[in-house]
PDB file of C-alpha atoms in Angstrom:
ATOM      1  CA  UNK A   1      24.188 117.818   2.927  1.00  0.00           C
ATOM      2  CA  UNK A   2      27.201 119.800   1.583  1.00  0.00           C
ATOM      3  CA  UNK A   3      28.579 123.226   3.174  1.00  0.00           C
ATOM      4  CA  UNK A   4      27.305 125.133   0.404  1.00  0.00           C
ATOM      5  CA  UNK A   5      23.601 123.586   0.625  1.00  0.00           C
ATOM      6  CA  UNK A   6      24.022 124.426   4.283  1.00  0.00           C
ATOM      7  CA  UNK A   7      24.848 127.981   3.744  1.00  0.00           C
ATOM      8  CA  UNK A   8      21.928 128.378   1.482  1.00  0.00           C
ATOM      9  CA  UNK A   9      19.666 126.380   3.838  1.00  0.00           C
ATOM     10  CA  UNK A  10      20.773 129.119   6.479  1.00  0.00           C
ATOM     11  CA  UNK A  11      19.697 132.061   4.460  1.00  0.00           C
ATOM     12  CA  UNK A  12      16.259 130.426   4.227  1.00  0.00           C
ATOM     13  CA  UNK A  13      16.097 130.102   7.793  1.00  0.00           C
ATOM     14  CA  UNK A  14      17.041 133.718   8.279  1.00  0.00           C
ATOM     15  CA  UNK A  15      13.678 134.454   6.792  1.00  0.00           C
ATOM     16  CA  UNK A  16      11.726 131.443   7.907  1.00  0.00           C
ATOM     17  CA  UNK A  17      12.652 131.668  11.525  1.00  0.00           C
ATOM     18  CA  UNK A  18      13.568 127.893  11.788  1.00  0.00           C
ATOM     19  CA  UNK A  19      14.488 126.714  15.174  1.00  0.00           C
ATOM     20  CA  UNK A  20      17.201 124.221  16.301  1.00  0.00           C
ATOM     21  CA  UNK A  21      18.195 125.850  19.553  1.00  0.00           C
ATOM     22  CA  UNK A  22      16.941 125.147  22.962  1.00  0.00           C
ATOM     23  CA  UNK A  23      16.406 128.609  24.117  1.00  0.00           C
ATOM     24  CA  UNK A  24      13.839 129.579  21.320  1.00  0.00           C
ATOM     25  CA  UNK A  25      14.127 130.581  17.759  1.00  0.00           C
ATOM     26  CA  UNK A  26      17.350 130.179  16.121  1.00  0.00           C
ATOM     27  CA  UNK A  27      18.769 131.848  13.164  1.00  0.00           C
ATOM     28  CA  UNK A  28      22.392 131.915  12.078  1.00  0.00           C
ATOM     29  CA  UNK A  29      24.495 132.610  15.320  1.00  0.00           C
ATOM     30  CA  UNK A  30      26.464 135.419  13.963  1.00  0.00           C
ATOM     31  CA  UNK A  31      23.119 137.400  13.355  1.00  0.00           C
ATOM     32  CA  UNK A  32      21.756 136.665  16.890  1.00  0.00           C
ATOM     33  CA  UNK A  33      24.479 136.610  19.464  1.00  0.00           C
ATOM     34  CA  UNK A  34      23.408 137.019  23.099  1.00  0.00           C
ATOM     35  CA  UNK A  35      25.095 136.621  26.399  1.00  0.00           C
ATOM     36  CA  UNK A  36      22.836 134.470  28.397  1.00  0.00           C
ATOM     37  CA  UNK A  37      23.227 132.523  31.493  1.00  0.00           C
ATOM     38  CA  UNK A  38      23.913 128.738  31.138  1.00  0.00           C
ATOM     39  CA  UNK A  39      20.685 126.511  30.596  1.00  0.00           C
ATOM     40  CA  UNK A  40      20.696 123.724  33.205  1.00  0.00           C
ATOM     41  CA  UNK A  41      20.407 120.291  31.783  1.00  0.00           C
ATOM     42  CA  UNK A  42      18.042 118.876  34.520  1.00  0.00           C
ATOM     43  CA  UNK A  43      14.732 117.372  34.800  1.00  0.00           C
ATOM     44  CA  UNK A  44      12.929 120.624  33.994  1.00  0.00           C
ATOM     45  CA  UNK A  45      10.848 120.635  37.137  1.00  0.00           C
ATOM     46  CA  UNK A  46       8.621 123.510  36.021  1.00  0.00           C
ATOM     47  CA  UNK A  47       7.746 122.110  32.747  1.00  0.00           C
ATOM     48  CA  UNK A  48       4.233 121.375  31.243  1.00  0.00           C
ATOM     49  CA  UNK A  49       4.960 117.666  30.656  1.00  0.00           C
ATOM     50  CA  UNK A  50       1.328 116.534  30.382  1.00  0.00           C
ATOM     51  CA  UNK A  51       1.285 113.366  28.227  1.00  0.00           C
ATOM     52  CA  UNK A  52      -2.388 112.825  28.381  1.00  0.00           C
ATOM     53  CA  UNK A  53      -1.999 109.162  29.128  1.00  0.00           C
ATOM     54  CA  UNK A  54      -5.513 107.768  29.954  1.00  0.00           C
ATOM     55  CA  UNK A  55      -7.605 111.138  29.051  1.00  0.00           C
ATOM     56  CA  UNK A  56      -6.782 111.462  25.484  1.00  0.00           C
ATOM     57  CA  UNK A  57     -10.467 111.359  24.218  1.00  0.00           C
ATOM     58  CA  UNK A  58     -11.718 113.691  26.953  1.00  0.00           C
ATOM     59  CA  UNK A  59      -8.723 116.061  26.092  1.00  0.00           C
ATOM     60  CA  UNK A  60      -9.343 115.996  22.380  1.00  0.00           C
ATOM     61  CA  UNK A  61     -13.105 116.877  23.021  1.00  0.00           C
ATOM     62  CA  UNK A  62     -12.064 119.744  25.258  1.00  0.00           C
ATOM     63  CA  UNK A  63      -9.757 120.977  22.593  1.00  0.00           C
ATOM     64  CA  UNK A  64     -12.066 121.000  19.924  1.00  0.00           C
ATOM     65  CA  UNK A  65     -15.094 122.682  21.756  1.00  0.00           C
ATOM     66  CA  UNK A  66     -13.240 124.828  24.366  1.00  0.00           C
ATOM     67  CA  UNK A  67      -9.424 125.254  24.342  1.00  0.00           C
ATOM     68  CA  UNK A  68      -8.708 125.870  20.573  1.00  0.00           C
ATOM     69  CA  UNK A  69     -11.520 128.539  20.183  1.00  0.00           C
ATOM     70  CA  UNK A  70     -10.756 130.168  23.234  1.00  0.00           C
ATOM     71  CA  UNK A  71      -6.986 130.380  22.790  1.00  0.00           C
ATOM     72  CA  UNK A  72      -7.510 131.737  19.021  1.00  0.00           C
ATOM     73  CA  UNK A  73      -9.535 134.728  20.637  1.00  0.00           C
ATOM     74  CA  UNK A  74      -7.167 135.526  23.419  1.00  0.00           C
ATOM     75  CA  UNK A  75      -4.067 135.377  21.308  1.00  0.00           C
ATOM     76  CA  UNK A  76      -3.809 137.035  17.884  1.00  0.00           C
ATOM     77  CA  UNK A  77      -0.573 135.621  16.852  1.00  0.00           C
ATOM     78  CA  UNK A  78      -1.727 132.141  17.526  1.00  0.00           C
ATOM     79  CA  UNK A  79      -4.977 132.958  15.733  1.00  0.00           C
ATOM     80  CA  UNK A  80      -3.009 134.290  12.882  1.00  0.00           C
ATOM     81  CA  UNK A  81      -0.570 131.185  12.684  1.00  0.00           C
ATOM     82  CA  UNK A  82      -3.598 128.831  13.022  1.00  0.00           C
ATOM     83  CA  UNK A  83      -5.512 130.477  10.000  1.00  0.00           C
ATOM     84  CA  UNK A  84      -2.282 130.342   7.987  1.00  0.00           C
ATOM     85  CA  UNK A  85      -2.190 126.647   8.818  1.00  0.00           C
ATOM     86  CA  UNK A  86      -5.976 126.206   7.806  1.00  0.00           C
ATOM     87  CA  UNK A  87      -5.190 127.388   4.441  1.00  0.00           C
ATOM     88  CA  UNK A  88      -2.740 124.615   3.763  1.00  0.00           C
ATOM     89  CA  UNK A  89      -4.759 122.035   5.438  1.00  0.00           C
ATOM     90  CA  UNK A  90      -8.437 123.022   4.742  1.00  0.00           C
ATOM     91  CA  UNK A  91     -11.565 121.032   5.596  1.00  0.00           C
ATOM     92  CA  UNK A  92     -11.281 119.316   1.943  1.00  0.00           C
ATOM     93  CA  UNK A  93      -7.776 117.992   2.734  1.00  0.00           C
ATOM     94  CA  UNK A  94      -7.512 114.260   3.127  1.00  0.00           C
ATOM     95  CA  UNK A  95      -4.107 113.199   4.702  1.00  0.00           C
ATOM     96  CA  UNK A  96      -4.458 109.481   4.073  1.00  0.00           C
ATOM     97  CA  UNK A  97      -2.988 108.641   7.443  1.00  0.00           C
ATOM     98  CA  UNK A  98      -3.994 108.748  11.160  1.00  0.00           C
ATOM     99  CA  UNK A  99      -3.066 112.253  11.697  1.00  0.00           C
ATOM    100  CA  UNK A 100      -6.180 114.460  11.589  1.00  0.00           C
ATOM    101  CA  UNK A 101      -6.228 118.101   9.919  1.00  0.00           C
ATOM    102  CA  UNK A 102      -6.064 119.572  13.163  1.00  0.00           C
ATOM    103  CA  UNK A 103      -2.761 117.462  13.971  1.00  0.00           C
ATOM    104  CA  UNK A 104      -1.171 118.637  10.762  1.00  0.00           C
ATOM    105  CA  UNK A 105      -2.102 122.368  11.584  1.00  0.00           C
ATOM    106  CA  UNK A 106      -0.439 122.187  14.691  1.00  0.00           C
ATOM    107  CA  UNK A 107       2.639 120.930  13.292  1.00  0.00           C
ATOM    108  CA  UNK A 108       2.557 123.682  10.734  1.00  0.00           C
ATOM    109  CA  UNK A 109       2.210 126.280  13.352  1.00  0.00           C
ATOM    110  CA  UNK A 110       5.038 124.926  15.218  1.00  0.00           C
ATOM    111  CA  UNK A 111       7.659 124.350  12.510  1.00  0.00           C
ATOM    112  CA  UNK A 112       6.696 126.409   9.651  1.00  0.00           C
ATOM    113  CA  UNK A 113       6.868 130.136   8.407  1.00  0.00           C
ATOM    114  CA  UNK A 114       4.683 133.091   8.911  1.00  0.00           C
ATOM    115  CA  UNK A 115       3.197 133.924  12.174  1.00  0.00           C
ATOM    116  CA  UNK A 116       5.033 131.431  14.310  1.00  0.00           C
ATOM    117  CA  UNK A 117       4.611 131.342  17.945  1.00  0.00           C
ATOM    118  CA  UNK A 118       7.132 128.714  18.908  1.00  0.00           C
ATOM    119  CA  UNK A 119       9.198 131.092  20.957  1.00  0.00           C
ATOM    120  CA  UNK A 120       6.400 132.130  23.557  1.00  0.00           C
ATOM    121  CA  UNK A 121       5.181 128.717  23.257  1.00  0.00           C
ATOM    122  CA  UNK A 122       8.414 127.010  24.216  1.00  0.00           C
ATOM    123  CA  UNK A 123       9.013 129.418  26.993  1.00  0.00           C
ATOM    124  CA  UNK A 124       5.704 128.990  28.550  1.00  0.00           C
ATOM    125  CA  UNK A 125       5.850 125.091  28.387  1.00  0.00           C
ATOM    126  CA  UNK A 126       9.297 125.084  30.044  1.00  0.00           C
ATOM    127  CA  UNK A 127       8.495 127.421  32.744  1.00  0.00           C
ATOM    128  CA  UNK A 128       4.544 127.361  33.606  1.00  0.00           C
ATOM    129  CA  UNK A 129       4.167 123.985  35.325  1.00  0.00           C
ATOM    130  CA  UNK A 130       2.906 125.496  38.518  1.00  0.00           C
ATOM    131  CA  UNK A 131       0.422 127.924  36.688  1.00  0.00           C
ATOM    132  CA  UNK A 132      -0.860 125.071  34.247  1.00  0.00           C
ATOM    133  CA  UNK A 133      -4.391 125.525  34.915  1.00  0.00           C
ATOM    134  CA  UNK A 134      -4.338 129.436  35.221  1.00  0.00           C
ATOM    135  CA  UNK A 135      -1.706 130.932  32.895  1.00  0.00           C
ATOM    136  CA  UNK A 136      -1.097 128.489  30.130  1.00  0.00           C
ATOM    137  CA  UNK A 137      -2.642 129.476  26.804  1.00  0.00           C
ATOM    138  CA  UNK A 138      -1.282 126.876  24.563  1.00  0.00           C
ATOM    139  CA  UNK A 139      -3.390 123.665  25.909  1.00  0.00           C
ATOM    140  CA  UNK A 140      -4.677 122.956  22.261  1.00  0.00           C
ATOM    141  CA  UNK A 141      -1.089 123.342  20.663  1.00  0.00           C
ATOM    142  CA  UNK A 142       0.656 121.135  23.463  1.00  0.00           C
ATOM    143  CA  UNK A 143      -2.056 118.274  23.217  1.00  0.00           C
ATOM    144  CA  UNK A 144      -2.238 118.291  19.429  1.00  0.00           C
ATOM    145  CA  UNK A 145       1.675 118.085  19.089  1.00  0.00           C
ATOM    146  CA  UNK A 146       1.961 115.620  21.877  1.00  0.00           C
ATOM    147  CA  UNK A 147      -0.888 113.417  20.200  1.00  0.00           C
ATOM    148  CA  UNK A 148       0.743 113.749  16.762  1.00  0.00           C
ATOM    149  CA  UNK A 149       3.964 112.627  17.943  1.00  0.00           C
ATOM    150  CA  UNK A 150       2.451 109.669  19.595  1.00  0.00           C
ATOM    151  CA  UNK A 151       0.492 108.785  16.396  1.00  0.00           C
ATOM    152  CA  UNK A 152       3.673 109.116  14.156  1.00  0.00           C
ATOM    153  CA  UNK A 153       5.957 107.293  16.642  1.00  0.00           C
ATOM    154  CA  UNK A 154       3.746 104.324  16.298  1.00  0.00           C
ATOM    155  CA  UNK A 155       3.317 104.565  12.745  1.00  0.00           C
ATOM    156  CA  UNK A 156       7.124 104.814  12.251  1.00  0.00           C
ATOM    157  CA  UNK A 157       7.732 101.527  14.234  1.00  0.00           C
ATOM    158  CA  UNK A 158       8.406 102.978  17.589  1.00  0.00           C
ATOM    159  CA  UNK A 159      12.111 102.564  16.822  1.00  0.00           C
ATOM    160  CA  UNK A 160      14.819 104.562  18.736  1.00  0.00           C
ATOM    161  CA  UNK A 161      16.494 107.112  16.450  1.00  0.00           C
ATOM    162  CA  UNK A 162      19.918 108.933  16.386  1.00  0.00           C
ATOM    163  CA  UNK A 163      19.411 112.747  16.102  1.00  0.00           C
ATOM    164  CA  UNK A 164      21.446 115.845  16.369  1.00  0.00           C
ATOM    165  CA  UNK A 165      20.834 119.368  17.951  1.00  0.00           C
ATOM    166  CA  UNK A 166      22.799 122.538  18.196  1.00  0.00           C
ATOM    167  CA  UNK A 167      22.684 125.827  20.040  1.00  0.00           C
ATOM    168  CA  UNK A 168      25.059 128.785  20.593  1.00  0.00           C
ATOM    169  CA  UNK A 169      23.913 128.935  24.180  1.00  0.00           C
ATOM    170  CA  UNK A 170      26.141 127.399  27.148  1.00  0.00           C
ATOM    171  CA  UNK A 171      24.690 124.603  29.096  1.00  0.00           C
ATOM    172  CA  UNK A 172      25.656 122.866  32.245  1.00  0.00           C
ATOM    173  CA  UNK A 173      25.065 119.178  32.837  1.00  0.00           C
ATOM    174  CA  UNK A 174      26.972 116.373  34.324  1.00  0.00           C
ATOM    175  CA  UNK A 175      27.774 112.917  33.030  1.00  0.00           C
ATOM    176  CA  UNK A 176      25.425 110.227  34.507  1.00  0.00           C
ATOM    177  CA  UNK A 177      22.517 112.869  35.288  1.00  0.00           C
ATOM    178  CA  UNK A 178      19.153 112.421  33.962  1.00  0.00           C
ATOM    179  CA  UNK A 179      17.340 115.358  32.276  1.00  0.00           C
ATOM    180  CA  UNK A 180      14.267 116.365  30.111  1.00  0.00           C
ATOM    181  CA  UNK A 181      14.262 119.096  27.597  1.00  0.00           C
ATOM    182  CA  UNK A 182      11.035 120.163  29.112  1.00  0.00           C
ATOM    183  CA  UNK A 183       9.727 121.664  25.892  1.00  0.00           C
ATOM    184  CA  UNK A 184       9.144 120.464  22.494  1.00  0.00           C
ATOM    185  CA  UNK A 185      12.713 119.994  21.110  1.00  0.00           C
ATOM    186  CA  UNK A 186      13.795 120.130  17.542  1.00  0.00           C
ATOM    187  CA  UNK A 187      16.455 118.107  16.386  1.00  0.00           C
ATOM    188  CA  UNK A 188      17.807 116.848  12.853  1.00  0.00           C
ATOM    189  CA  UNK A 189      19.105 113.438  11.423  1.00  0.00           C
ATOM    190  CA  UNK A 190      21.712 115.521   9.789  1.00  0.00           C
ATOM    191  CA  UNK A 191      24.692 116.235  12.108  1.00  0.00           C
ATOM    192  CA  UNK A 192      25.988 119.122   9.962  1.00  0.00           C
ATOM    193  CA  UNK A 193      22.843 120.959  10.223  1.00  0.00           C
ATOM    194  CA  UNK A 194      23.022 120.984  14.083  1.00  0.00           C
ATOM    195  CA  UNK A 195      26.778 121.983  14.093  1.00  0.00           C
ATOM    196  CA  UNK A 196      26.068 124.924  11.748  1.00  0.00           C
ATOM    197  CA  UNK A 197      23.334 126.173  13.939  1.00  0.00           C
ATOM    198  CA  UNK A 198      25.442 125.803  17.044  1.00  0.00           C
ATOM    199  CA  UNK A 199      28.414 127.519  15.046  1.00  0.00           C
ATOM    200  CA  UNK A 200      30.290 124.586  16.284  1.00  0.00           C
ATOM    201  CA  UNK A 201      29.759 125.560  20.062  1.00  0.00           C
ATOM    202  CA  UNK A 202      27.153 123.197  21.821  1.00  0.00           C
ATOM    203  CA  UNK A 203      25.960 120.140  20.146  1.00  0.00           C
ATOM    204  CA  UNK A 204      23.978 117.330  21.380  1.00  0.00           C
ATOM    205  CA  UNK A 205      24.046 113.700  19.899  1.00  0.00           C
ATOM    206  CA  UNK A 206      20.715 112.050  21.009  1.00  0.00           C
ATOM    207  CA  UNK A 207      19.203 108.799  21.066  1.00  0.00           C
ATOM    208  CA  UNK A 208      15.408 109.446  21.212  1.00  0.00           C
ATOM    209  CA  UNK A 209      12.683 106.714  21.490  1.00  0.00           C
ATOM    210  CA  UNK A 210       9.692 108.908  21.726  1.00  0.00           C
ATOM    211  CA  UNK A 211      10.525 111.718  19.179  1.00  0.00           C
ATOM    212  CA  UNK A 212       8.988 111.379  15.875  1.00  0.00           C
ATOM    213  CA  UNK A 213      10.198 112.398  12.271  1.00  0.00           C
ATOM    214  CA  UNK A 214       8.310 115.198  10.788  1.00  0.00           C
ATOM    215  CA  UNK A 215       9.433 114.387   7.175  1.00  0.00           C
ATOM    216  CA  UNK A 216       6.940 115.639   4.838  1.00  0.00           C
ATOM    217  CA  UNK A 217       5.267 118.043   7.225  1.00  0.00           C
ATOM    218  CA  UNK A 218       7.720 120.912   6.870  1.00  0.00           C
ATOM    219  CA  UNK A 219       8.184 123.634   4.175  1.00  0.00           C
ATOM    220  CA  UNK A 220      11.928 123.172   4.523  1.00  0.00           C
ATOM    221  CA  UNK A 221      12.592 119.492   3.707  1.00  0.00           C
ATOM    222  CA  UNK A 222      16.370 119.741   4.178  1.00  0.00           C
ATOM    223  CA  UNK A 223      15.996 120.093   7.833  1.00  0.00           C
ATOM    224  CA  UNK A 224      15.136 116.459   8.319  1.00  0.00           C
ATOM    225  CA  UNK A 225      13.508 117.323  11.490  1.00  0.00           C
ATOM    226  CA  UNK A 226      12.868 114.954  14.359  1.00  0.00           C
ATOM    227  CA  UNK A 227      10.621 116.495  17.238  1.00  0.00           C
ATOM    228  CA  UNK A 228      11.111 115.321  20.795  1.00  0.00           C
ATOM    229  CA  UNK A 229       8.374 115.734  23.372  1.00  0.00           C
ATOM    230  CA  UNK A 230       8.962 117.480  26.744  1.00  0.00           C
ATOM    231  CA  UNK A 231       8.437 114.589  28.898  1.00  0.00           C
ATOM    232  CA  UNK A 232      11.011 112.172  27.423  1.00  0.00           C
ATOM    233  CA  UNK A 233      13.799 111.422  30.085  1.00  0.00           C
ATOM    234  CA  UNK A 234      17.468 111.099  28.898  1.00  0.00           C
ATOM    235  CA  UNK A 235      20.479 109.948  30.553  1.00  0.00           C
ATOM    236  CA  UNK A 236      23.677 112.284  29.978  1.00  0.00           C
ATOM    237  CA  UNK A 237      26.040 109.500  28.854  1.00  0.00           C
ATOM    238  CA  UNK A 238      28.907 111.443  27.807  1.00  0.00           C
ATOM    239  CA  UNK A 239      30.191 115.146  28.185  1.00  0.00           C
ATOM    240  CA  UNK A 240      33.113 116.027  25.596  1.00  0.00           C
ATOM    241  CA  UNK A 241      35.044 119.389  25.654  1.00  0.00           C
ATOM    242  CA  UNK A 242      36.965 120.110  22.334  1.00  0.00           C
ATOM    243  CA  UNK A 243      39.325 122.763  21.435  1.00  0.00           C
ATOM    244  CA  UNK A 244      37.758 126.269  20.243  1.00  0.00           C
ATOM    245  CA  UNK A 245      37.921 126.221  16.331  1.00  0.00           C
ATOM    246  CA  UNK A 246      38.605 129.161  14.151  1.00  0.00           C
ATOM    247  CA  UNK A 247      35.957 129.738  11.268  1.00  0.00           C
ATOM    248  CA  UNK A 248      38.487 128.389   8.574  1.00  0.00           C
ATOM    249  CA  UNK A 249      38.412 125.128  10.729  1.00  0.00           C
ATOM    250  CA  UNK A 250      34.728 124.573  11.059  1.00  0.00           C
ATOM    251  CA  UNK A 251      33.578 121.895   8.628  1.00  0.00           C
ATOM    252  CA  UNK A 252      31.652 118.687   8.527  1.00  0.00           C
ATOM    253  CA  UNK A 253      34.347 116.640  10.347  1.00  0.00           C
ATOM    254  CA  UNK A 254      35.411 118.940  13.028  1.00  0.00           C
ATOM    255  CA  UNK A 255      33.341 118.606  16.688  1.00  0.00           C
ATOM    256  CA  UNK A 256      31.595 121.283  18.380  1.00  0.00           C
ATOM    257  CA  UNK A 257      33.334 122.876  21.500  1.00  0.00           C
ATOM    258  CA  UNK A 258      31.220 121.012  23.806  1.00  0.00           C
ATOM    259  CA  UNK A 259      29.188 117.757  22.936  1.00  0.00           C
ATOM    260  CA  UNK A 260      26.545 116.194  25.047  1.00  0.00           C
ATOM    261  CA  UNK A 261      25.656 112.560  24.443  1.00  0.00           C
ATOM    262  CA  UNK A 262      22.068 112.032  25.399  1.00  0.00           C
ATOM    263  CA  UNK A 263      20.688 108.565  25.579  1.00  0.00           C
ATOM    264  CA  UNK A 264      16.867 107.916  25.999  1.00  0.00           C
ATOM    265  CA  UNK A 265      16.082 105.946  29.325  1.00  0.00           C
ATOM    266  CA  UNK A 266      13.007 104.677  27.253  1.00  0.00           C
ATOM    267  CA  UNK A 267      10.639 106.167  29.878  1.00  0.00           C
ATOM    268  CA  UNK A 268       8.863 109.375  30.224  1.00  0.00           C
ATOM    269  CA  UNK A 269       8.070 111.661  33.353  1.00  0.00           C
ATOM    270  CA  UNK A 270       4.669 113.302  33.280  1.00  0.00           C
ATOM    271  CA  UNK A 271       4.265 115.096  36.578  1.00  0.00           C
ATOM    272  CA  UNK A 272       0.926 116.850  35.139  1.00  0.00           C
ATOM    273  CA  UNK A 273      -0.377 113.872  33.384  1.00  0.00           C
ATOM    274  CA  UNK A 274      -4.165 114.479  32.843  1.00  0.00           C
ATOM    275  CA  UNK A 275      -4.199 117.431  35.195  1.00  0.00           C
ATOM    276  CA  UNK A 276      -6.510 119.596  33.105  1.00  0.00           C
ATOM    277  CA  UNK A 277      -9.254 117.041  32.252  1.00  0.00           C
ATOM    278  CA  UNK A 278     -10.676 114.117  33.715  1.00  0.00           C
ATOM    279  CA  UNK A 279      -9.543 110.367  32.785  1.00  0.00           C
ATOM    280  CA  UNK A 280     -11.414 108.732  30.132  1.00  0.00           C
ATOM    281  CA  UNK A 281     -14.182 106.434  31.036  1.00  0.00           C
ATOM    282  CA  UNK A 282     -13.472 102.753  30.376  1.00  0.00           C
TER     283      UNK A 282
END
């Protein structure tokens, strides 16, 4: 993608609240500068990291009859976002793949425009692990996204993929340490997209083996998004610090001020696996 297209894309993002940053929603950095403490690149011990291994059928049933209706009732923003998604994927829609309409609606709620709730969703997913059963109000969205990624990953051949992620935030992480994002983490197969949203500050070069491409499932096709689940474990393979760039020097060939290279360990860690429902009967 050329630099002119990146700039046009950024203007769209200002209006559409697209996210590539770890902290929450990310618009062009010059329009949203905040002085915040560095984010620790660690195992995200407070994450809601349920991967639903062994309880998928029970959780799917609970989502349909309990969690989704209740969560729409208690959160007007989520209800509005879900209703918007239902207009796109109504009951007559046939996706012609293994994703159900509810999977598609969940993806739409997370990545697309309008009443997006990803900021509060990501914050809650990163921090409410100890209150998973009491205070977390996104059980349906968390499950449907996790399940959709599993289905898409399988359909796409379960291959590892190189992606990129950018943020204006500062991070702290050491080479050789392991980490998880602890939330659903957006990334792009286009490195320049990540650099632009980082304003050439903090960039991640990621090899993910559990993330999945959302190609064709987002209103902004140029983003080439790959979504990474909270429970995938990475090793910080390299940390590179580069010189601070002037605006005139920022282009597709220049590197960000700090670059973290993350290699998937090809494992997951789910401390809360099936913590909210019973295991499926065999």
